[in-house]
Coordinates of C-alpha atoms in Angstrom, one line a residue:
Chain A
X1 CA 129.0 27.9 172.9
X2 CA 126.4 30.6 171.7
X3 CA 124.7 33.4 173.1
X4 CA 121.6 34.9 172.4
X5 CA 120.6 38.4 172.5
X6 CA 117.2 39.3 174.0
X7 CA 116.5 43.2 173.1
X8 CA 113.2 44.9 173.9
X9 CA 112.0 48.5 173.6
X10 CA 110.7 51.3 174.4
X11 CA 109.6 53.7 172.2
X12 CA 108.6 57.3 173.7
X13 CA 106.4 59.2 171.1
X14 CA 105.5 62.7 171.0
X15 CA 102.5 63.6 169.1
X16 CA 101.6 66.2 167.4
X17 CA 99.1 67.4 168.5
X18 CA 98.4 71.7 168.9
X19 CA 98.6 71.5 172.2
X20 CA 99.2 69.7 175.5
X21 CA 98.0 66.8 176.9
X22 CA 96.2 67.8 180.2
X23 CA 96.1 71.7 179.4
X24 CA 95.1 74.1 176.5
X25 CA 99.4 75.2 176.0
X26 CA 100.9 75.7 171.9
X27 CA 103.2 72.4 172.3
X28 CA 105.3 74.2 169.1
X29 CA 108.8 73.6 169.3
X30 CA 111.3 76.0 169.6
X31 CA 109.5 78.8 170.9
X32 CA 110.7 81.3 174.6
X33 CA 111.2 79.2 177.1
X34 CA 108.3 79.0 179.6
X35 CA 105.7 81.1 177.0
X36 CA 104.0 78.3 176.6
X37 CA 103.2 77.6 179.9
X38 CA 100.1 77.8 182.3
X39 CA 99.3 77.2 185.4
X40 CA 98.4 73.5 185.5
X41 CA 101.4 72.5 183.1
X42 CA 103.3 74.6 186.2
X43 CA 101.9 73.0 188.6
X44 CA 100.2 75.4 190.5
X45 CA 98.3 74.8 193.8
X46 CA 94.7 73.8 192.8
X47 CA 95.2 73.3 188.6
X48 CA 93.4 70.9 187.5
X49 CA 94.0 68.3 184.3
X50 CA 91.9 67.8 181.4
X51 CA 92.6 65.4 179.2
X52 CA 92.8 66.8 175.4
X53 CA 90.8 65.2 172.9
X54 CA 93.0 64.8 169.6
X55 CA 96.0 63.1 171.7
X56 CA 93.3 59.8 172.4
X57 CA 92.0 59.9 169.3
X58 CA 96.0 59.4 168.1
X59 CA 96.5 57.3 170.8
X60 CA 93.1 54.9 169.1
X61 CA 94.8 55.4 165.8
X62 CA 98.2 54.2 167.0
X63 CA 96.4 50.8 168.5
X64 CA 94.8 49.9 165.6
X65 CA 97.1 50.3 163.0
X66 CA 99.4 48.0 165.5
X67 CA 95.5 45.2 165.8
X68 CA 95.5 46.2 169.2
X69 CA 93.5 46.0 171.9
X70 CA 91.1 49.4 172.3
X71 CA 90.9 49.6 176.4
X72 CA 87.7 50.0 176.6
X73 CA 88.4 51.9 180.2
X74 CA 91.8 53.3 181.2
X75 CA 92.9 54.6 184.3
X76 CA 96.2 57.4 185.1
X77 CA 98.5 57.2 187.4
X78 CA 100.5 58.9 189.4
X79 CA 104.4 58.2 188.3
X80 CA 106.6 59.8 191.4
X81 CA 110.2 60.8 191.4
X82 CA 112.5 63.7 192.2
X83 CA 113.7 66.0 188.6
X84 CA 114.1 70.2 188.0
X85 CA 112.2 69.3 185.0
X86 CA 109.1 67.8 186.9
X87 CA 107.0 70.6 188.1
X88 CA 104.5 68.3 190.2
X89 CA 106.9 65.6 191.4
X90 CA 105.0 63.0 189.7
X91 CA 104.6 62.6 185.9
X92 CA 100.9 61.2 184.7
X93 CA 101.0 58.6 182.8
X94 CA 99.2 55.3 183.2
X95 CA 99.8 52.2 184.7
X96 CA 97.7 49.1 185.3
X97 CA 95.3 49.9 182.6
X98 CA 96.7 51.2 179.7
X99 CA 94.4 52.9 176.5
X100 CA 96.2 50.3 173.6
X101 CA 96.5 46.3 175.0
X102 CA 98.2 44.0 172.9
X103 CA 99.1 44.1 169.8
X104 CA 102.0 43.5 166.8
X105 CA 104.4 45.2 164.4
X106 CA 106.5 43.1 161.3
X107 CA 109.3 43.6 160.5
X108 CA 111.1 42.2 157.1
X109 CA 114.4 40.8 157.5
X110 CA 117.4 41.1 155.6
X111 CA 116.9 38.3 153.8
X112 CA 113.5 39.0 153.1
X113 CA 111.4 36.8 155.3
X114 CA 109.0 38.7 157.9
X115 CA 109.2 38.1 162.0
X116 CA 105.6 39.2 164.4
X117 CA 106.9 41.2 167.0
X118 CA 104.4 41.9 170.0
X119 CA 103.8 45.2 171.5
X120 CA 102.8 44.4 174.9
X121 CA 101.0 47.8 175.0
X122 CA 101.2 51.7 174.6
X123 CA 100.2 54.4 177.2
X124 CA 99.2 58.5 177.9
X125 CA 101.8 60.1 179.4
X126 CA 102.8 63.8 179.5
X127 CA 106.9 64.7 179.2
X128 CA 109.1 66.9 180.9
X129 CA 110.8 70.2 181.1
X130 CA 114.3 70.4 179.7
X131 CA 117.5 71.1 182.1
X132 CA 120.3 73.5 180.9
X133 CA 123.5 73.6 183.1
X134 CA 125.4 75.9 180.8
X135 CA 124.4 79.7 180.9
X136 CA 124.4 79.3 184.6
X137 CA 127.3 78.5 187.8
X138 CA 126.4 76.4 189.8
X139 CA 123.0 76.2 188.9
X140 CA 120.6 74.7 185.9
X141 CA 117.9 76.9 184.0
X142 CA 114.9 74.6 183.7
X143 CA 112.6 75.1 180.8
X144 CA 108.9 74.2 181.3
X145 CA 107.7 74.9 177.7
X146 CA 107.8 70.8 176.9
X147 CA 105.8 70.2 180.2
X148 CA 103.1 67.8 179.8
X149 CA 103.6 67.8 176.3
X150 CA 101.6 63.7 175.3
X151 CA 103.7 60.9 174.4
X152 CA 102.2 57.7 173.4
X153 CA 104.6 54.9 175.0
X154 CA 104.7 51.6 173.2
X155 CA 106.5 48.8 174.6
X156 CA 107.0 46.0 173.7
X157 CA 107.5 42.2 173.9
X158 CA 111.2 40.8 174.1
X159 CA 110.4 39.4 171.1
X160 CA 114.4 41.0 169.1
X161 CA 116.9 38.6 168.7
X162 CA 119.8 40.9 167.3
X163 CA 120.4 45.1 166.7
X164 CA 119.5 45.0 162.9
X165 CA 115.8 43.3 164.3
X166 CA 115.7 45.8 166.6
X167 CA 116.8 48.8 164.0
X168 CA 113.9 47.1 162.3
X169 CA 110.9 47.5 164.3
X170 CA 112.4 51.3 165.0
X171 CA 112.3 52.0 161.5
X172 CA 108.5 50.0 161.1
X173 CA 107.8 51.9 163.4
X174 CA 109.0 55.4 162.9
X175 CA 107.0 54.8 160.0
X176 CA 104.0 54.1 161.2
X177 CA 103.6 56.8 162.8
X178 CA 104.5 59.1 160.5
X179 CA 101.8 57.7 157.8
X180 CA 99.0 58.0 160.5
X181 CA 100.1 61.5 161.1
X182 CA 100.7 61.3 164.9
X183 CA 104.1 62.3 165.6
X184 CA 106.4 64.9 163.7
X185 CA 108.6 61.4 163.7
X186 CA 111.5 64.4 164.8
X187 CA 114.7 62.3 166.2
X188 CA 117.0 65.4 166.6
X189 CA 113.9 67.1 168.2
X190 CA 113.2 63.9 170.4
X191 CA 110.1 63.6 168.8
X192 CA 110.9 59.8 168.5
X193 CA 113.6 58.7 171.4
X194 CA 113.9 55.0 172.3
X195 CA 114.7 53.1 175.3
X196 CA 116.4 49.9 174.6
X197 CA 116.6 46.5 177.1
X198 CA 119.4 43.9 176.3
X199 CA 120.0 41.1 177.7
X200 CA 122.0 37.4 176.8
X201 CA 121.4 34.1 177.6
X202 CA 122.1 30.5 176.2
X203 CA 119.0 29.5 173.5
X204 CA 116.8 27.7 175.0
X205 CA 117.3 29.2 178.6
X206 CA 115.1 31.6 180.4
X207 CA 116.0 35.3 180.1
X208 CA 119.4 36.6 181.5
X209 CA 119.4 40.2 183.2
X210 CA 119.1 42.7 181.6
X211 CA 120.3 46.1 181.0
X212 CA 118.8 49.1 179.6
X213 CA 119.7 51.8 177.6
X214 CA 117.9 55.6 178.3
X215 CA 117.3 58.1 175.3
X216 CA 118.2 56.4 172.0
X217 CA 117.9 59.8 169.7
X218 CA 118.4 57.8 165.8
X219 CA 118.9 54.5 164.4
X220 CA 122.6 54.3 164.9
X221 CA 122.8 54.7 168.5
X222 CA 120.8 52.0 169.1
X223 CA 122.1 49.8 166.4
X224 CA 125.6 50.7 168.4
X225 CA 124.9 50.6 171.7
X226 CA 123.3 47.2 171.4
X227 CA 126.9 45.5 169.7
X228 CA 128.3 47.4 172.6
X229 CA 125.9 46.2 175.3
X230 CA 126.5 42.4 173.1
X231 CA 129.8 42.7 174.1
X232 CA 130.1 44.0 177.3
X233 CA 127.6 41.9 178.2
X234 CA 129.5 38.3 177.3
X235 CA 132.7 39.7 178.6
X236 CA 131.3 40.0 181.7
X237 CA 129.5 36.3 181.8
X238 CA 132.4 34.8 180.7
X239 CA 134.4 35.6 182.7
X240 CA 132.1 33.7 185.8
X241 CA 130.8 37.5 186.9
X242 CA 127.4 38.4 186.9
X243 CA 124.8 41.2 185.1
X244 CA 123.8 43.9 187.0
X245 CA 120.0 44.8 186.5
X246 CA 120.5 48.9 185.3
X247 CA 120.1 51.8 183.1
X248 CA 123.5 52.8 181.3
X249 CA 123.4 55.9 178.8
X250 CA 124.8 55.4 175.7
X251 CA 128.2 57.8 175.1
X252 CA 127.8 58.9 171.3
X253 CA 131.0 60.1 170.6
X254 CA 132.9 56.6 172.6
X255 CA 130.5 54.4 170.9
X256 CA 129.9 53.0 174.8
X257 CA 127.0 52.5 177.5
X258 CA 127.8 53.7 180.9
X259 CA 126.6 53.1 184.2
X260 CA 124.4 56.1 186.0
X261 CA 124.6 54.5 189.3
X262 CA 122.8 57.0 190.5
X263 CA 119.8 57.1 189.7
X264 CA 119.1 53.3 190.7
X265 CA 118.0 54.1 194.5
X266 CA 115.3 55.9 193.3
X267 CA 113.8 53.6 190.7
X268 CA 110.6 53.2 193.1
X269 CA 108.1 55.2 191.2
X270 CA 104.9 54.6 193.7
X271 CA 102.4 54.3 191.0
X272 CA 98.5 55.0 192.0
X273 CA 95.4 56.4 190.4
X274 CA 95.7 59.8 190.0
X275 CA 92.5 61.6 192.2
X276 CA 92.7 64.4 189.5
X277 CA 91.8 62.3 186.4
X278 CA 88.1 60.7 185.3
X279 CA 88.6 56.8 184.3
X280 CA 88.9 57.3 180.4
X281 CA 85.6 56.0 178.9
X282 CA 85.4 55.2 175.1
X283 CA 82.9 54.3 173.4
X284 CA 82.1 52.7 169.8
X285 CA 81.8 55.5 168.1
X286 CA 85.0 57.8 168.8
X287 CA 87.3 54.2 168.3
X288 CA 85.2 53.9 164.5
X289 CA 85.4 57.1 163.8
X290 CA 89.2 57.3 164.0
X291 CA 88.9 53.5 161.9
X292 CA 87.7 55.5 158.6
X293 CA 89.7 58.1 159.8
X294 CA 93.2 55.7 159.1
X295 CA 94.9 56.5 156.1
X296 CA 96.3 53.7 154.4
X297 CA 99.0 52.0 156.4
X298 CA 102.7 50.6 155.1
X299 CA 101.8 46.8 154.4
X300 CA 99.0 47.4 152.8
X301 CA 100.1 49.9 151.2
X302 CA 102.6 47.9 150.1
X303 CA 100.8 44.5 149.1
X304 CA 98.6 47.3 145.9
X305 CA 102.0 48.4 144.8
X306 CA 102.6 44.6 144.2
X307 CA 99.8 44.2 142.9
X308 CA 98.5 47.7 140.8
X309 CA 102.7 48.6 139.1
X310 CA 103.8 44.8 139.3
X311 CA 106.2 45.5 140.9
X312 CA 109.4 43.5 143.2
X313 CA 109.1 43.1 147.1
X314 CA 111.7 44.2 147.8
X315 CA 111.2 47.6 145.6
X316 CA 107.1 47.7 146.7
X317 CA 108.6 47.6 150.9
X318 CA 111.2 50.1 149.6
X319 CA 109.2 52.7 147.6
X320 CA 106.2 52.4 150.9
X321 CA 109.0 53.0 153.8
X322 CA 107.5 56.9 154.2
X323 CA 104.4 58.0 152.7
X324 CA 105.8 61.4 151.2
X325 CA 107.7 58.3 149.1
X326 CA 105.0 56.5 148.7
X327 CA 102.8 59.6 147.3
X328 CA 106.2 60.2 144.9
X329 CA 106.1 57.5 143.5
X330 CA 102.3 57.1 142.1
X331 CA 102.9 61.1 141.2
X332 CA 105.5 59.9 138.8
X333 CA 104.2 56.2 137.9
X334 CA 100.5 57.6 136.8
X335 CA 101.0 56.2 133.3
X336 CA 104.5 55.5 133.1
X337 CA 106.5 52.9 132.8
X338 CA 106.4 51.8 136.5
X339 CA 108.8 49.6 137.2
X340 CA 111.5 52.8 135.3
X341 CA 109.8 54.7 137.7
X342 CA 110.6 52.7 140.6
X343 CA 113.5 51.7 139.5
X344 CA 114.8 56.0 138.9
X345 CA 113.1 57.3 142.1
X346 CA 115.5 54.1 144.5
X347 CA 118.3 54.8 141.7
X348 CA 118.7 58.4 141.3
X349 CA 116.5 60.3 143.2
X350 CA 117.5 58.2 146.6
X351 CA 120.7 57.8 146.4
X352 CA 120.6 62.5 145.2
X353 CA 118.7 62.9 148.7
X354 CA 121.4 60.0 149.9
X355 CA 124.2 62.4 148.9
X356 CA 122.7 65.7 150.0
X357 CA 120.9 64.9 153.2
X358 CA 117.7 65.7 151.7
X359 CA 114.1 64.4 152.7
X360 CA 111.2 63.3 149.8
X361 CA 109.3 66.6 151.3
X362 CA 112.3 69.5 150.4
X363 CA 113.3 67.7 147.3
X364 CA 113.8 69.6 144.5
X365 CA 113.2 67.8 142.2
X366 CA 109.1 68.2 141.7
X367 CA 107.1 64.7 141.4
X368 CA 105.3 65.9 138.5
X369 CA 109.1 67.5 136.4
X370 CA 110.2 63.6 137.1
X371 CA 107.3 62.3 135.5
X372 CA 108.2 64.7 132.5
X373 CA 111.6 63.1 132.0
X374 CA 111.0 59.7 132.2
X375 CA 108.2 60.2 129.3
X376 CA 110.9 62.1 127.4
X377 CA 112.7 58.7 127.8
X378 CA 110.0 56.7 126.6
X379 CA 108.5 59.1 123.8
X380 CA 112.6 58.7 122.7
X381 CA 112.9 62.4 122.7
X382 CA 116.3 62.0 125.4
X383 CA 118.0 58.5 125.6
X384 CA 118.5 57.6 129.5
X385 CA 122.2 59.0 129.8
X386 CA 121.2 62.3 129.0
X387 CA 118.1 62.0 131.2
X388 CA 120.9 61.3 133.6
X389 CA 122.4 64.4 133.3
X390 CA 119.2 66.5 133.2
X391 CA 118.0 64.8 136.5
X392 CA 121.1 66.2 138.1
X393 CA 120.8 69.9 136.5
X394 CA 117.2 69.3 137.7
X395 CA 118.3 68.7 141.4
X396 CA 121.4 70.9 141.9
X397 CA 119.7 74.0 139.7
X398 CA 116.6 73.2 139.4
X399 CA 114.0 74.1 136.3
X400 CA 112.1 72.7 133.8
X401 CA 112.8 69.7 131.8
X402 CA 112.0 70.6 128.5
X403 CA 113.4 73.8 129.0
X404 CA 116.7 71.9 130.4
X405 CA 116.1 70.3 126.7
X406 CA 116.4 72.8 124.2
X407 CA 118.2 74.6 126.4
X408 CA 121.3 72.4 126.4
X409 CA 120.6 70.9 122.3
X410 CA 120.0 67.4 124.1
X411 CA 117.6 65.7 122.1
X412 CA 118.5 63.0 120.5
X413 CA 119.1 62.2 117.0
X414 CA 117.1 59.8 115.8
X415 CA 117.0 61.0 112.0
X416 CA 119.1 58.5 110.1
X417 CA 120.4 60.9 107.8
X418 CA 122.1 62.3 110.7
X419 CA 123.6 59.3 112.2
X420 CA 124.9 58.0 108.9
X421 CA 126.9 61.0 108.3
X422 CA 128.4 60.0 112.0
X423 CA 128.6 56.9 111.2
X424 CA 130.4 57.2 107.7
X425 CA 132.3 60.1 109.9
X426 CA 133.3 58.0 112.4
X427 CA 135.2 55.1 110.5
X428 CA 136.4 57.5 107.7
X429 CA 138.5 59.0 110.6
X430 CA 139.3 54.8 111.5
X431 CA 140.8 53.1 108.4
X432 CA 142.7 50.3 110.4
X433 CA 140.0 49.9 113.1
X434 CA 137.3 48.8 109.9
X435 CA 140.2 46.4 108.6
X436 CA 140.5 44.9 111.8
X437 CA 137.0 44.7 112.4
X438 CA 136.4 42.8 109.2
X439 CA 138.7 40.6 109.7
X440 CA 136.5 39.0 112.7
X441 CA 137.9 41.4 115.7
X442 CA 134.2 41.5 116.6
X443 CA 134.6 43.7 119.5
X444 CA 136.1 46.6 117.8
X445 CA 132.3 47.1 118.1
X446 CA 132.0 48.8 121.5
X447 CA 134.7 50.9 120.1
X448 CA 132.7 52.3 117.0
X449 CA 129.4 52.7 119.6
X450 CA 131.7 55.3 121.4
X451 CA 133.6 56.8 119.2
X452 CA 130.3 57.5 117.3
X453 CA 128.5 58.3 120.3
X454 CA 130.8 60.5 121.4
X455 CA 131.1 62.5 118.3
X456 CA 127.0 63.3 118.4
X457 CA 128.0 63.9 122.6
X458 CA 125.8 61.8 123.8
X459 CA 122.6 63.0 122.0
X460 CA 122.2 59.6 118.8
X461 CA 120.0 57.4 119.6
X462 CA 122.3 54.1 120.9
X463 CA 119.2 52.0 119.4
X464 CA 119.7 53.6 115.9
X465 CA 123.4 53.6 116.1
X466 CA 123.9 50.3 116.9
X467 CA 121.6 49.1 113.9
X468 CA 122.9 51.3 111.8
X469 CA 126.8 51.3 112.7
X470 CA 126.3 46.8 112.6
X471 CA 124.8 48.1 108.8
X472 CA 128.0 49.8 107.2
X473 CA 130.6 47.9 109.0
X474 CA 128.8 44.7 107.8
X475 CA 128.1 46.3 103.7
X476 CA 131.0 47.7 103.0
Chain B
X1 CA 104.8 44.0 208.2
X2 CA 107.2 45.4 210.8
X3 CA 109.0 49.0 210.0
X4 CA 112.1 49.9 211.6
X5 CA 113.5 53.0 211.5
X6 CA 115.9 51.8 208.3
X7 CA 112.4 51.1 206.4
X8 CA 111.5 54.8 207.5
X9 CA 113.9 56.1 206.5
X10 CA 114.3 55.0 203.1
X11 CA 110.7 56.0 202.5
X12 CA 111.3 59.8 203.6
X13 CA 114.2 60.1 201.6
X14 CA 111.9 58.4 198.9
X15 CA 109.9 61.0 199.7
X16 CA 112.3 64.2 199.5
X17 CA 110.9 65.0 203.8
X18 CA 112.9 64.8 206.4
X19 CA 112.3 63.0 209.4
X20 CA 114.1 63.6 212.8
X21 CA 115.3 60.9 214.7
X22 CA 113.6 61.0 217.4
X23 CA 110.2 61.4 215.0
X24 CA 111.7 57.6 212.9
X25 CA 111.0 55.2 216.0
X26 CA 107.0 56.5 216.3
X27 CA 107.2 57.2 212.5
X28 CA 107.8 53.4 212.5
X29 CA 104.5 52.1 214.7
X30 CA 102.1 54.6 212.9
X31 CA 103.0 53.3 209.9
X32 CA 103.3 49.8 210.9
X33 CA 99.2 50.1 212.0
X34 CA 98.6 51.9 208.8
X35 CA 100.1 48.8 206.6
X36 CA 98.0 46.5 209.5
X37 CA 94.9 48.5 208.2
X38 CA 95.5 47.4 205.1
X39 CA 96.5 43.9 205.5
X40 CA 93.2 44.0 207.3
X41 CA 91.6 45.5 204.3
X42 CA 93.0 42.9 202.1
X43 CA 90.9 39.7 203.7
X44 CA 87.8 41.0 202.1
X45 CA 86.6 39.0 199.3
X46 CA 86.8 41.0 196.0
X47 CA 87.0 38.9 193.5
X48 CA 84.9 39.3 190.4
X49 CA 85.1 43.4 191.7
X50 CA 85.7 46.0 189.1
X51 CA 88.8 48.2 190.6
X52 CA 87.8 51.0 191.9
X53 CA 90.1 53.8 190.4
X54 CA 87.3 57.0 191.2
X55 CA 85.8 57.0 194.0
X56 CA 83.4 59.9 191.9
X57 CA 81.4 57.0 189.2
X58 CA 81.9 59.9 186.3
X59 CA 84.4 59.6 183.6
X60 CA 86.3 61.7 181.9
X61 CA 85.6 64.2 179.8
X62 CA 87.8 65.5 176.7
X63 CA 88.6 69.1 175.7
X64 CA 88.9 70.4 172.7
X65 CA 92.6 70.1 170.7
X66 CA 92.7 74.3 170.6
X67 CA 95.8 76.7 171.9
X68 CA 94.7 78.9 174.2
X69 CA 95.8 82.3 174.6
X70 CA 99.6 82.8 176.5
X71 CA 99.5 83.4 179.9
X72 CA 102.5 86.0 179.8
X73 CA 105.7 83.9 181.9
X74 CA 106.4 86.9 184.0
X75 CA 103.8 86.8 186.3
X76 CA 104.1 82.8 186.2
X77 CA 107.4 82.9 187.2
X78 CA 106.3 86.5 189.8
X79 CA 106.8 83.5 192.3
X80 CA 109.4 81.4 192.1
X81 CA 112.0 82.0 194.0
X82 CA 115.4 82.3 191.3
X83 CA 114.3 83.0 187.6
X84 CA 116.8 84.7 185.0
X85 CA 116.7 84.7 181.2
X86 CA 113.5 83.0 181.1
X87 CA 114.4 80.1 183.2
X88 CA 113.9 79.3 186.8
X89 CA 116.4 78.6 188.1
X90 CA 117.3 75.8 190.9
X91 CA 120.3 74.3 192.3
X92 CA 122.6 72.3 189.8
X93 CA 121.4 69.2 189.1
X94 CA 123.4 67.7 186.7
X95 CA 125.9 64.7 187.9

């Protein structure tokens, strides 16, 4: 009998505010340890937190984008646990009344169908500091620069049924926070990380006991940890065992999850309302101001790309997967054949970026150069094949399209006389093939095209070579 | 809710405080009387009453997102029992 996997994700998004959530310390990544701290985030006695308006606005922006209820009144609570990187002995979070209530995110499955994933809630909280274990014998070093950085924790419903769906949800959410400019989404630096709750059940039965995999900071790790968890839980269940509800860590070197036994006992956070913070009451005017500032969101942009540029859903989905890529496309496609632009960006550009591990934001070929390159195909200055060569040069050495065409002598040969003389040269060099072609071996035509193109170093206009060659071979 | 010394020890562990064995029984009784008080409060009809998260009838003021000047870690860390290379030092916490 089949097992059905049930997955819910908790995503921690570091908000890209200039200051921490409850004090005026900078949130810049990579500063000298403990230089971005003050009595509030160090938990000095008597220091009081004051909430950052930008963090609240960014939470509202996400709520609006997810079609969520925005709670007009929300409460901050203390989540109590002891760890050296948490100086107060509690984390300020939201428990019973979060700022963002129920909403949803629609994902596209590999077969092209859409699926709606429920989002239970999103709440504001503060990040902890960092522990460093390497440099000191029998001691750990604590850096509290990150302590108090604003986080938005986004909790999904257990609506995902495969690793693929979970990855699609996480990617969509990642794109969304970057569209909204509420987080830099940098997964290596921990600005966007995820916990996965995974359980198995027989289809139609109640949910099984779940395991929680903590701190996944890449899409690949999420996928691998789910696949591992499915097989681990399946083995246990099929051998008559029971799943223990526990927290597990993903070991990326071994591609497996491991139990964090020692943390179990402490899972009693004794939440209670934080008396240092008053209820957060949101005025309609604040919500409307955030709404007015929202950019065009991915789904709306995708629909517009299909309508305005006549692109298929797949192309529109790829090109709007991130805001910088969508902007790049719109610059290139302006006044150009929009499908040609889409093909080049999805093929050559994304291919080259993939190979070199670069992002669109630091692409060595500016959008204006890409547009110029395509316009040189359209006005027949160069062929598509030569354009690929120029693109390589632009990507690897940078430069300017027209200058490269001139410097390398790549201008397409469209002069009929020049092409005819090339053809005559080739025909006279291959009398045997000419005779064979004329006696019926028509597939030799390709051989002649190839020879002529080679002789012209790829510069002859392929259309003209085709028609002139046909005339020549058939004519005599 | 009856309390015993096992429960007291569990709560003490969660709060990271030590309750000597000879005090555990007395503490259990004290906690039990607090819980009894909560039980009698629970009997009050509160249907339709909005949860009170704070005794003051005020709302949270917001702060502009503007960076304050650095305080200087030297004096902020001056009272730390142990520090080195700009880091607070604590007993090793890795598992």
